[in-house]
Amino acid sequence: MEENVNKRQICSQAGYLPIPLRCVPAQSLVEFKIYLAGKDGYSLYSNLDSGFGPRDSQRLLENGVEFVYVSVKDHQAYYRTMEDTIENIVADPNIQQEKKSEILYATSIELSNQLLAAPPGKEEIKRTANLARATVQLIMKDKGAFGSLCQAFNHDFYTATHLVNICSMTISLAQKMGLMDVQILQQLGTGGLLHDIGKIFIPPEILNSVNPLTAQEYEIIQSHVNRGRQHLEKIMDLPSEMLAVVAEHHERIDGSGYPKGLKHDQLSPLGRLAGIVDTFDAMTSVRPYRSHTFSVGDALQEIEDNTPQKYDVDILHAFASMMEDAVPSDNDPEEKTSNSKKKVQTPTINLSGPKHTQYYFRIPIVVQRLSKIRDKITLGPKEKMISHKISCLRLGFLSNHPFKSDQNIYITSEKLSAIGMDKLTAVVINCHDHTGGWYTVDAKFHKPQSPEIIEKIKTITDVREISALVEHETEKY
Ligand SMILES: [Fe+2]
Ligand SMILES: [Fe+2]
C-alpha cells in the first residue's frame, strides 16, 4: 500500500492531490481538510470543524484560485470524488489538458488497484465504464490528449498501471484508425481496463516470479485470459468489442498465441489491435522476470520483426505513427531519427463498411513510376518488385527503393494479366522504411478491381486470406 501511495505522490504534487474547484461541488468537499498551494508549500485553508462550503468555493474562484488540495492521506475519498465528477473535469475548458490527464490517469490507477484487490462486481464494472467514457471524451476532444496521458504513464510492473495504459492506448489507436463510435470506443476502453483481470486468480508467487517458469507455471499464467473472461461473463453480457480485448489480446495471427491459438481472420481486428498495444506496454514496462526494459523504438522494432507473421502490419504502422506523435524522443536523437523514418500515413479500420478481402501472397510485378513532362505522361524505368498483398482497392509491394506518397505508378505482371488484370495504375499512399534498404509500399488502385477478379488470385498462386481488416471505398488517406 505504501508503495502505491508513493506512486501517487509522483503523479500529484508532493503529497497533495489537486481538486479543480469549478468541477467539484463544494458539498462533496466537506469531509476533507482543504489546503491551498502557495510559494512556500501548502497551507491549511479549512479543517473538518469549520467545513468547506459553496461560499468558500465561490470566494476562492473570484480570487483566481482554480485548485484546492487535499492530503494524500485522504486519497481514497479523494479518488471517489474525482470519479464522480470526472466527466465535468474532462469537459471543463478552464482546466489545462495536462492537469485533466493527470487527474484522470491517477483516478483510473486507483480504481484499477481496487479492481485487482478483489474480483470486481457489477458496481466496479460500472465505475470502470465511467472512467473509460471519460478517457474517450478526453482523447476525442483534443488531438494532443493522448500525448499528455502518455506523459502520465508509469511504466512500472504494477498491473494497475498496465490496465490504465492499455485502456488509453486502445482507445487512441482505434480512434486514429477511424473508429469514431463513442460507445464502441468506451467498450474497448473498458475492455482495456479489465483485460488482465484474470490475473487476480493467479498466485502472486507465480505471477511475480523472477525465476524461469516451468511449463506448468506458464500454463497457469496463461489461464488468466479464460479466468478473466469467465469472471466477467458471470457478471454481465460482454459486448463483442470488450470481449475482443479481454479474450484475444494474447492471440497471434500465425496461431502461436493463446488461449485458443486463433489464426488469421479468426482473430478479430480489435483483438489484433489489443495484441499490439498489450505487447508494447509489456515490453516498455519493468517486469520482475526481465533484466531490462525496451525503449519505445526498440519495442516497436521488436514487434515489427514479428510482423506480419504475428501482428497486423496496418495496425502496427498506425500504432508506430501514434506513439511517434505522442512520445517525442527529444533526449534520444538516434531514436528520433529512426522513428521519423517510420512516419507513415495511418491506415483506417472500418468496422461497418463493406468488406474487401485482402490477400497475402508473393507475386513478381514490374512497377514504373508515372510522371508528367510538358503535359505528357511518361513511364519511368521498369523496376522489378514483389507484391505481397492485394485487395479490390489496394496493392502492396516490397521495394529496394523508397516511393513518395502521391507517386502514380503503372503495374504489370505476367501472373496478374493471366487472370485479366492488366494496365493497372495506382497511387502510392504510404511507404514504410524497414531500414536496411527495403521498403513496404501501399498503393491504391485508380480504379477499384472487381471482387470476382480478386477472388481469381487464388487460382494463380498460394494466398493467405485476411478479411479482418476492412477497407472502404470512400476512405480518405
Ligand atoms: Fe494478458
Ligand atoms: Fe496485458
Coordinates of C-alpha atoms and ligand atoms in Angstrom, one line a residue:
M1 CA 0.0 0.0 0.0
E2 CA 2.8 2.4 0.9
E3 CA 4.4 1.9 -2.5
N4 CA 1.1 2.8 -4.1
V5 CA 0.9 5.9 -2.1
N6 CA 4.4 6.9 -3.2
K7 CA 3.5 6.4 -6.8
R8 CA 0.5 8.7 -6.4
Q9 CA 2.7 11.4 -4.9
I10 CA 4.7 11.3 -8.1
C11 CA 1.5 11.8 -10.1
S12 CA 0.4 14.7 -8.0
Q13 CA 2.4 17.2 -6.1
A14 CA 4.4 16.5 -3.0
G15 CA 1.8 14.6 -1.1
Y16 CA -1.2 16.8 -2.0
L17 CA -3.9 16.0 -4.5
P18 CA -5.4 18.7 -6.7
I19 CA -9.2 19.4 -6.8
P20 CA -10.4 21.6 -9.6
L21 CA -12.9 23.9 -7.8
R22 CA -15.1 24.6 -10.8
C23 CA -15.9 20.9 -11.4
V24 CA -16.3 19.6 -7.9
P25 CA -19.5 20.6 -6.0
A26 CA -18.4 22.3 -2.7
Q27 CA -20.7 19.9 -0.7
S28 CA -18.6 16.9 -1.6
L29 CA -15.5 18.6 -0.1
V30 CA -17.0 18.8 3.4
E31 CA -15.2 15.6 4.5
F32 CA -11.8 16.9 3.6
K33 CA -9.2 19.2 5.2
I34 CA -8.6 21.7 2.4
Y35 CA -5.2 23.1 1.6
L36 CA -4.1 26.0 -0.7
A37 CA -0.9 25.9 -2.7
G38 CA 1.5 28.8 -2.1
K39 CA 5.0 29.8 -2.9
D40 CA 6.3 28.1 0.2
G41 CA 4.2 25.0 0.1
Y42 CA 0.7 24.1 1.2
S43 CA -1.2 25.8 3.9
L44 CA -4.4 24.6 5.6
Y45 CA -7.4 26.6 4.5
S46 CA -10.2 24.8 6.3
N47 CA -10.3 21.8 8.6
L48 CA -13.1 19.4 9.3
D49 CA -14.7 21.6 12.1
S50 CA -15.0 24.7 10.0
G51 CA -16.1 22.7 6.9
F52 CA -15.7 23.8 3.3
G53 CA -18.8 25.2 1.7
P54 CA -20.1 26.8 -1.5
R55 CA -19.2 30.3 -0.3
D56 CA -15.6 29.3 0.2
S57 CA -15.6 27.8 -3.3
Q58 CA -17.1 31.0 -4.8
R59 CA -14.7 33.3 -2.9
L60 CA -11.6 31.4 -3.9
L61 CA -12.7 31.3 -7.6
E62 CA -13.3 35.0 -7.5
N63 CA -9.8 35.4 -6.3
G64 CA -8.4 33.4 -9.2
V65 CA -7.8 30.2 -7.2
E66 CA -8.7 27.3 -9.5
F67 CA -7.4 24.4 -7.4
V68 CA -7.6 23.5 -3.8
Y69 CA -5.7 20.5 -2.4
V70 CA -6.3 17.6 0.0
S71 CA -3.7 15.4 1.7
V72 CA -2.6 12.2 0.0
K73 CA -3.7 10.5 3.3
D74 CA -7.3 11.1 2.2
H75 CA -6.6 9.5 -1.2
Q76 CA -9.5 7.0 -1.1
A77 CA -12.2 9.6 -0.6
Y78 CA -10.5 11.9 -3.0
Y79 CA -10.4 9.5 -5.8
R80 CA -14.1 8.6 -5.3
T81 CA -14.9 12.3 -5.6
M82 CA -12.8 12.6 -8.7
E83 CA -14.6 9.5 -10.2
D84 CA -18.0 11.1 -9.5
T85 CA -17.0 14.4 -11.2
I86 CA -14.6 13.2 -13.9
E87 CA -17.0 14.0 -16.7
N88 CA -17.2 17.7 -15.6
I89 CA -13.4 17.8 -15.2
V90 CA -12.8 16.5 -18.7
A91 CA -15.3 18.8 -20.2
D92 CA -14.1 21.9 -18.4
P93 CA -12.3 24.3 -20.9
N94 CA -10.7 26.1 -18.0
I95 CA -8.6 23.2 -16.9
Q96 CA -5.4 22.5 -18.7
Q97 CA -5.2 19.3 -20.7
E98 CA -2.1 18.1 -18.7
K99 CA -4.0 18.5 -15.5
K100 CA -7.1 16.7 -16.8
S101 CA -4.8 13.8 -18.0
E102 CA -3.0 13.7 -14.6
I103 CA -6.3 13.5 -12.6
L104 CA -7.9 11.0 -15.0
Y105 CA -4.8 8.8 -15.0
A106 CA -4.3 8.8 -11.3
T107 CA -8.1 8.2 -10.7
S108 CA -8.0 5.3 -13.1
I109 CA -4.9 3.8 -11.4
E110 CA -6.8 4.0 -8.0
L111 CA -9.8 2.2 -9.5
S112 CA -7.5 -0.4 -11.1
N113 CA -5.8 -1.1 -7.8
Q114 CA -9.2 -1.8 -6.3
L115 CA -10.2 -4.0 -9.3
L116 CA -7.1 -6.0 -8.7
A117 CA -7.6 -6.3 -4.9
A118 CA -10.8 -8.4 -5.2
P119 CA -12.8 -9.8 -8.1
P120 CA -14.9 -6.9 -9.4
G121 CA -18.7 -6.9 -9.3
K122 CA -21.3 -5.0 -11.2
E123 CA -20.7 -1.8 -9.3
E124 CA -16.9 -1.8 -10.1
I125 CA -17.6 -2.6 -13.7
K126 CA -19.9 0.4 -13.9
R127 CA -17.2 2.6 -12.4
T128 CA -14.7 1.2 -14.9
A129 CA -17.0 2.0 -17.8
N130 CA -17.4 5.5 -16.4
L131 CA -13.7 6.1 -16.4
A132 CA -13.3 4.6 -19.9
R133 CA -16.0 7.0 -21.1
A134 CA -14.1 9.9 -19.6
T135 CA -10.9 8.7 -21.4
V136 CA -12.8 8.5 -24.7
Q137 CA -14.1 12.1 -24.2
L138 CA -10.6 13.4 -23.3
I139 CA -8.9 11.7 -26.3
M140 CA -11.7 12.7 -28.7
K141 CA -11.8 16.3 -27.6
D142 CA -8.2 17.1 -28.2
K143 CA -5.6 15.7 -30.6
G144 CA -2.8 16.1 -28.0
A145 CA -4.7 14.5 -25.2
F146 CA -3.2 11.0 -25.7
G147 CA 0.3 12.6 -25.6
S148 CA -0.5 14.1 -22.2
L149 CA -1.9 10.8 -20.9
C150 CA 1.4 9.3 -22.1
Q151 CA 3.3 11.8 -20.0
A152 CA 1.4 10.5 -17.0
F153 CA 2.1 6.8 -17.9
N154 CA 4.0 4.9 -15.3
H155 CA 5.9 2.0 -16.8
D156 CA 6.4 0.1 -13.7
F157 CA 5.5 -3.5 -13.0
Y158 CA 2.2 -2.9 -11.4
T159 CA -0.6 -4.5 -13.3
A160 CA -2.8 -1.5 -12.3
T161 CA -0.7 0.9 -14.5
H162 CA -0.7 -1.6 -17.3
L163 CA -4.5 -1.8 -17.3
V164 CA -4.8 2.0 -17.5
N165 CA -2.1 2.3 -20.2
I166 CA -3.9 -0.3 -22.3
C167 CA -7.2 1.5 -21.9
S168 CA -6.0 4.8 -23.3
M169 CA -3.7 3.3 -26.0
T170 CA -6.5 1.0 -27.2
I171 CA -9.0 3.9 -27.4
S172 CA -6.5 6.3 -29.1
L173 CA -5.3 3.7 -31.6
A174 CA -8.8 2.6 -32.6
Q175 CA -9.8 6.3 -33.0
K176 CA -6.7 7.0 -35.0
M177 CA -7.7 4.2 -37.4
G178 CA -11.1 5.8 -37.9
L179 CA -13.3 4.2 -35.3
M180 CA -15.4 7.1 -34.1
D181 CA -18.3 5.5 -32.4
V182 CA -18.1 6.7 -28.8
Q183 CA -19.9 3.7 -27.4
I184 CA -17.7 1.2 -29.1
L185 CA -14.6 3.2 -28.0
Q186 CA -15.9 3.2 -24.4
Q187 CA -16.4 -0.6 -24.6
L188 CA -12.9 -1.0 -25.9
G189 CA -11.5 1.1 -23.1
T190 CA -13.5 -0.8 -20.5
G191 CA -12.1 -4.0 -22.0
G192 CA -8.6 -2.4 -21.7
L193 CA -9.1 -1.7 -18.0
L194 CA -10.3 -5.2 -17.4
H195 CA -8.2 -7.2 -19.9
D196 CA -5.9 -8.8 -17.4
I197 CA -8.4 -9.0 -14.5
G198 CA -8.0 -12.8 -14.6
K199 CA -4.5 -12.3 -13.0
I200 CA -6.2 -11.9 -9.6
F201 CA -6.8 -15.6 -9.7
I202 CA -3.1 -16.4 -10.4
P203 CA -0.9 -17.0 -7.3
P204 CA 1.3 -13.9 -6.9
E205 CA 4.4 -16.1 -6.4
I206 CA 4.0 -17.4 -10.0
L207 CA 2.9 -14.0 -11.4
N208 CA 5.9 -12.2 -10.0
S209 CA 8.4 -15.0 -10.2
V210 CA 11.9 -13.8 -11.1
N211 CA 12.9 -17.4 -12.0
P212 CA 12.2 -19.1 -15.3
L213 CA 8.7 -20.5 -15.3
T214 CA 8.1 -24.2 -15.5
A215 CA 5.7 -25.4 -18.3
Q216 CA 3.0 -25.9 -15.7
E217 CA 3.5 -22.4 -14.2
Y218 CA 3.4 -20.9 -17.7
E219 CA 0.1 -22.7 -18.3
I220 CA -1.3 -21.3 -15.0
I221 CA -0.3 -17.7 -16.1
Q222 CA -1.9 -18.2 -19.5
S223 CA -5.1 -19.2 -17.8
H224 CA -5.6 -15.6 -16.7
V225 CA -7.3 -14.9 -20.1
N226 CA -10.1 -17.5 -19.7
R227 CA -10.4 -16.9 -16.0
G228 CA -10.9 -13.2 -16.5
R229 CA -13.4 -13.7 -19.3
Q230 CA -15.3 -16.3 -17.3
H231 CA -15.5 -14.0 -14.3
L232 CA -16.7 -11.0 -16.4
E233 CA -19.3 -13.2 -18.1
K234 CA -20.8 -14.2 -14.8
I235 CA -21.4 -10.5 -14.1
M236 CA -22.5 -9.2 -17.4
D237 CA -23.1 -9.8 -21.1
L238 CA -19.8 -8.9 -22.7
P239 CA -20.1 -6.7 -25.8
S240 CA -18.0 -8.1 -28.7
E241 CA -15.6 -5.1 -28.6
M242 CA -14.8 -5.8 -24.9
L243 CA -14.6 -9.5 -25.5
A244 CA -12.1 -8.9 -28.3
V245 CA -9.7 -7.1 -25.9
V246 CA -10.2 -9.4 -23.0
A247 CA -10.2 -12.7 -24.8
E248 CA -7.8 -12.1 -27.8
H249 CA -5.0 -9.9 -26.5
H250 CA -2.6 -12.9 -26.4
E251 CA -3.7 -14.4 -29.7
R252 CA -1.4 -14.0 -32.7
I253 CA -2.1 -14.1 -36.4
D254 CA 0.1 -17.2 -37.1
G255 CA -1.8 -19.2 -34.4
S256 CA 1.1 -19.1 -31.9
G257 CA -0.9 -17.2 -29.3
Y258 CA -3.3 -18.3 -26.5
P259 CA -5.7 -19.4 -25.2
K260 CA -7.3 -20.6 -28.5
G261 CA -4.5 -20.4 -31.0
L262 CA -6.7 -18.3 -33.3
K263 CA -5.3 -17.9 -36.8
H264 CA -5.6 -15.2 -39.5
D265 CA -9.2 -13.9 -39.8
Q266 CA -10.4 -15.9 -36.8
L267 CA -8.6 -13.2 -34.9
S268 CA -10.8 -10.0 -34.9
P269 CA -9.4 -6.6 -35.9
L270 CA -9.8 -5.3 -32.3
G271 CA -8.2 -8.4 -30.9
R272 CA -5.2 -7.7 -33.2
L273 CA -5.1 -4.1 -32.1
A274 CA -5.2 -5.2 -28.4
G275 CA -2.4 -7.7 -29.0
I276 CA 0.0 -5.0 -30.4
V277 CA -0.8 -2.5 -27.6
D278 CA -0.5 -5.1 -24.9
T279 CA 2.8 -6.4 -26.2
F280 CA 4.2 -2.9 -26.5
D281 CA 3.2 -1.9 -23.0
A282 CA 4.5 -5.1 -21.5
M283 CA 7.9 -4.6 -23.3
T284 CA 8.3 -1.0 -22.2
S285 CA 7.3 -1.7 -18.5
V286 CA 9.5 -3.1 -15.8
R287 CA 8.9 -6.8 -15.4
P288 CA 10.2 -8.8 -12.5
Y289 CA 11.4 -11.6 -14.7
R290 CA 13.2 -9.4 -17.2
S291 CA 16.5 -7.7 -16.7
H292 CA 15.9 -4.7 -19.0
T293 CA 13.1 -2.6 -20.3
F294 CA 12.7 -1.8 -24.0
S295 CA 12.8 1.8 -25.3
V296 CA 9.8 2.9 -27.4
G297 CA 11.9 2.5 -30.6
D298 CA 13.2 -1.0 -29.7
A299 CA 9.8 -2.3 -28.7
L300 CA 8.3 -1.1 -32.0
Q301 CA 11.2 -2.7 -33.8
E302 CA 10.8 -6.0 -32.0
I303 CA 7.1 -6.1 -32.8
E304 CA 7.8 -5.1 -36.4
D305 CA 10.3 -8.0 -36.7
N306 CA 7.4 -10.3 -36.0
T307 CA 5.1 -8.7 -38.5
P308 CA 3.1 -9.8 -40.5
Q309 CA 3.6 -13.3 -39.0
K310 CA 2.2 -12.4 -35.6
Y311 CA 0.9 -8.9 -35.8
D312 CA -1.2 -6.9 -38.3
V313 CA 1.0 -4.7 -40.4
D314 CA -1.5 -1.9 -40.9
I315 CA -2.4 -1.7 -37.2
L316 CA 1.3 -1.7 -36.3
H317 CA 2.0 1.2 -38.8
A318 CA -0.8 3.2 -37.3
F319 CA 0.4 2.4 -33.7
A320 CA 4.0 3.4 -34.6
S321 CA 2.8 6.7 -36.0
M322 CA 0.6 7.3 -32.9
M323 CA 3.5 6.7 -30.5
E324 CA 5.8 8.8 -32.6
D325 CA 3.4 11.7 -32.2
A326 CA 2.7 11.1 -28.6
V327 CA 6.2 10.4 -27.3
P328 CA 8.7 12.8 -28.9
S329 CA 12.1 11.4 -28.0
D330 CA 14.0 14.6 -27.5
N331 CA 16.6 13.2 -25.4
D332 CA 17.4 10.4 -27.7
P333 CA 18.4 11.8 -31.1
E334 CA 19.2 8.4 -32.5
E335 CA 15.8 7.1 -31.7
K336 CA 14.1 10.2 -33.0
T337 CA 15.9 9.8 -36.4
S338 CA 14.9 6.1 -36.7
N339 CA 11.3 6.9 -35.6
S340 CA 11.0 9.7 -38.1
K341 CA 11.8 7.2 -40.8
K342 CA 8.8 5.3 -39.7
K343 CA 6.4 8.1 -40.3
V344 CA 3.6 6.7 -42.3
Q345 CA 0.1 7.7 -43.2
T346 CA -2.4 6.0 -41.0
P347 CA -4.4 3.1 -42.5
T348 CA -8.0 3.1 -41.5
I349 CA -10.1 0.4 -39.9
N350 CA -13.7 0.4 -40.7
L351 CA -16.0 -1.9 -38.8
S352 CA -19.2 -1.1 -40.5
G353 CA -18.2 -0.5 -44.1
P354 CA -18.3 -3.2 -46.9
K355 CA -15.6 -5.8 -46.6
H356 CA -12.9 -6.2 -49.1
T357 CA -10.9 -9.3 -48.6
Q358 CA -7.2 -8.7 -48.5
Y359 CA -4.9 -11.5 -49.7
Y360 CA -1.3 -12.0 -48.7
F361 CA 0.8 -13.7 -51.4
R362 CA 4.1 -13.4 -53.3
I363 CA 3.9 -12.4 -57.0
P364 CA 6.6 -10.8 -59.1
I365 CA 5.5 -7.5 -60.6
V366 CA 7.1 -4.7 -62.6
V367 CA 6.5 -1.1 -61.4
Q368 CA 7.1 2.0 -63.5
R369 CA 6.8 5.5 -62.0
L370 CA 4.5 7.8 -64.0
S371 CA 5.5 11.4 -64.4
K372 CA 4.1 14.3 -66.3
I373 CA 6.6 16.2 -68.5
R374 CA 5.2 19.1 -70.5
D375 CA 1.7 17.7 -70.2
K376 CA 2.8 14.3 -71.5
I377 CA 2.6 11.3 -69.2
T378 CA 5.9 9.4 -69.3
L379 CA 6.8 6.0 -67.9
G380 CA 10.0 5.6 -65.8
P381 CA 12.3 2.6 -65.9
K382 CA 11.0 -0.8 -65.1
E383 CA 11.6 -1.8 -61.5
K384 CA 11.1 -5.4 -60.5
M385 CA 9.3 -5.8 -57.2
I386 CA 7.5 -8.5 -55.2
S387 CA 3.8 -7.8 -54.5
H388 CA 2.8 -9.2 -51.1
K389 CA -0.8 -8.2 -50.7
I390 CA -3.8 -7.2 -52.7
S391 CA -7.4 -6.2 -52.3
C392 CA -10.0 -4.6 -54.6
L393 CA -8.7 -1.2 -53.5
R394 CA -5.0 -1.6 -52.9
L395 CA -1.8 -3.4 -53.8
G396 CA 1.1 -3.7 -51.5
F397 CA 4.7 -4.5 -52.6
L398 CA 8.2 -4.8 -51.3
S399 CA 10.8 -2.5 -52.8
N400 CA 14.5 -1.7 -52.6
H401 CA 13.8 1.9 -53.2
P402 CA 11.6 4.4 -51.5
F403 CA 8.5 5.8 -53.1
K404 CA 6.9 9.2 -52.4
S405 CA 3.3 9.4 -51.3
D406 CA 1.1 10.5 -54.2
Q407 CA 3.5 8.9 -56.8
N408 CA 1.4 7.5 -59.6
I409 CA 2.6 4.1 -60.8
Y410 CA 2.0 1.6 -63.6
I411 CA 2.0 -2.0 -62.7
T412 CA 2.4 -5.0 -65.0
S413 CA 2.6 -8.7 -64.0
E414 CA 2.6 -11.8 -66.2
K415 CA 0.7 -13.7 -63.5
L416 CA -1.9 -11.0 -62.9
S417 CA -2.5 -10.5 -66.6
A418 CA -3.3 -14.2 -66.8
I419 CA -6.5 -13.5 -64.8
G420 CA -7.3 -10.4 -66.7
M421 CA -5.6 -7.8 -64.5
D422 CA -3.6 -5.6 -66.8
K423 CA -3.0 -2.0 -67.4
L424 CA -3.1 -1.4 -63.7
T425 CA -2.4 2.1 -62.4
A426 CA -2.3 3.2 -58.8
V427 CA -1.2 5.9 -56.5
V428 CA 1.3 5.3 -53.6
I429 CA -0.4 6.1 -50.3
N430 CA 2.4 5.2 -47.9
C431 CA 5.9 3.8 -48.0
H432 CA 7.3 2.2 -44.8
D433 CA 11.0 2.2 -44.3
H434 CA 12.2 -1.0 -42.7
T435 CA 15.8 0.3 -42.6
G436 CA 18.5 -1.9 -44.2
G437 CA 17.4 -0.9 -47.7
W438 CA 13.9 -2.3 -48.1
Y439 CA 10.5 -0.7 -48.0
T440 CA 6.9 -1.8 -48.0
V441 CA 4.8 0.3 -50.3
D442 CA 1.0 0.6 -50.2
A443 CA -0.7 1.8 -53.4
K444 CA -4.3 2.5 -54.1
F445 CA -5.7 1.5 -57.5
H446 CA -7.1 4.4 -59.5
K447 CA -9.9 2.1 -60.5
P448 CA -11.1 -0.4 -57.9
Q449 CA -10.8 -4.0 -59.0
S450 CA -13.9 -6.2 -59.0
P451 CA -14.2 -8.7 -56.2
E452 CA -14.5 -11.5 -58.7
I453 CA -11.1 -10.8 -60.3
I454 CA -9.5 -10.6 -56.9
E455 CA -11.1 -13.9 -56.0
K456 CA -9.3 -15.4 -59.0
I457 CA -6.0 -14.7 -57.4
K458 CA -6.5 -18.0 -55.6
T459 CA -6.2 -19.8 -59.0
I460 CA -2.8 -18.5 -59.8
T461 CA -0.9 -18.6 -56.5
D462 CA -1.0 -19.6 -52.9
V463 CA -2.7 -17.0 -50.8
R464 CA -3.5 -16.2 -47.2
E465 CA -6.8 -14.6 -46.8
I466 CA -7.1 -11.7 -44.4
S467 CA -10.6 -10.5 -44.3
A468 CA -10.5 -9.0 -40.8
L469 CA -9.2 -5.6 -41.9
V470 CA -11.9 -3.9 -43.8
E471 CA -11.4 -1.2 -46.3
H472 CA -13.9 1.3 -47.5
E473 CA -14.4 2.7 -51.0
T474 CA -14.7 6.2 -49.7
E475 CA -11.9 6.2 -47.1
K476 CA -9.6 9.1 -47.2
Y477 CA -5.9 8.7 -47.0
Ligands
FE1 FE -2.8 -10.6 -20.5
FE2 FE -1.9 -7.3 -20.5

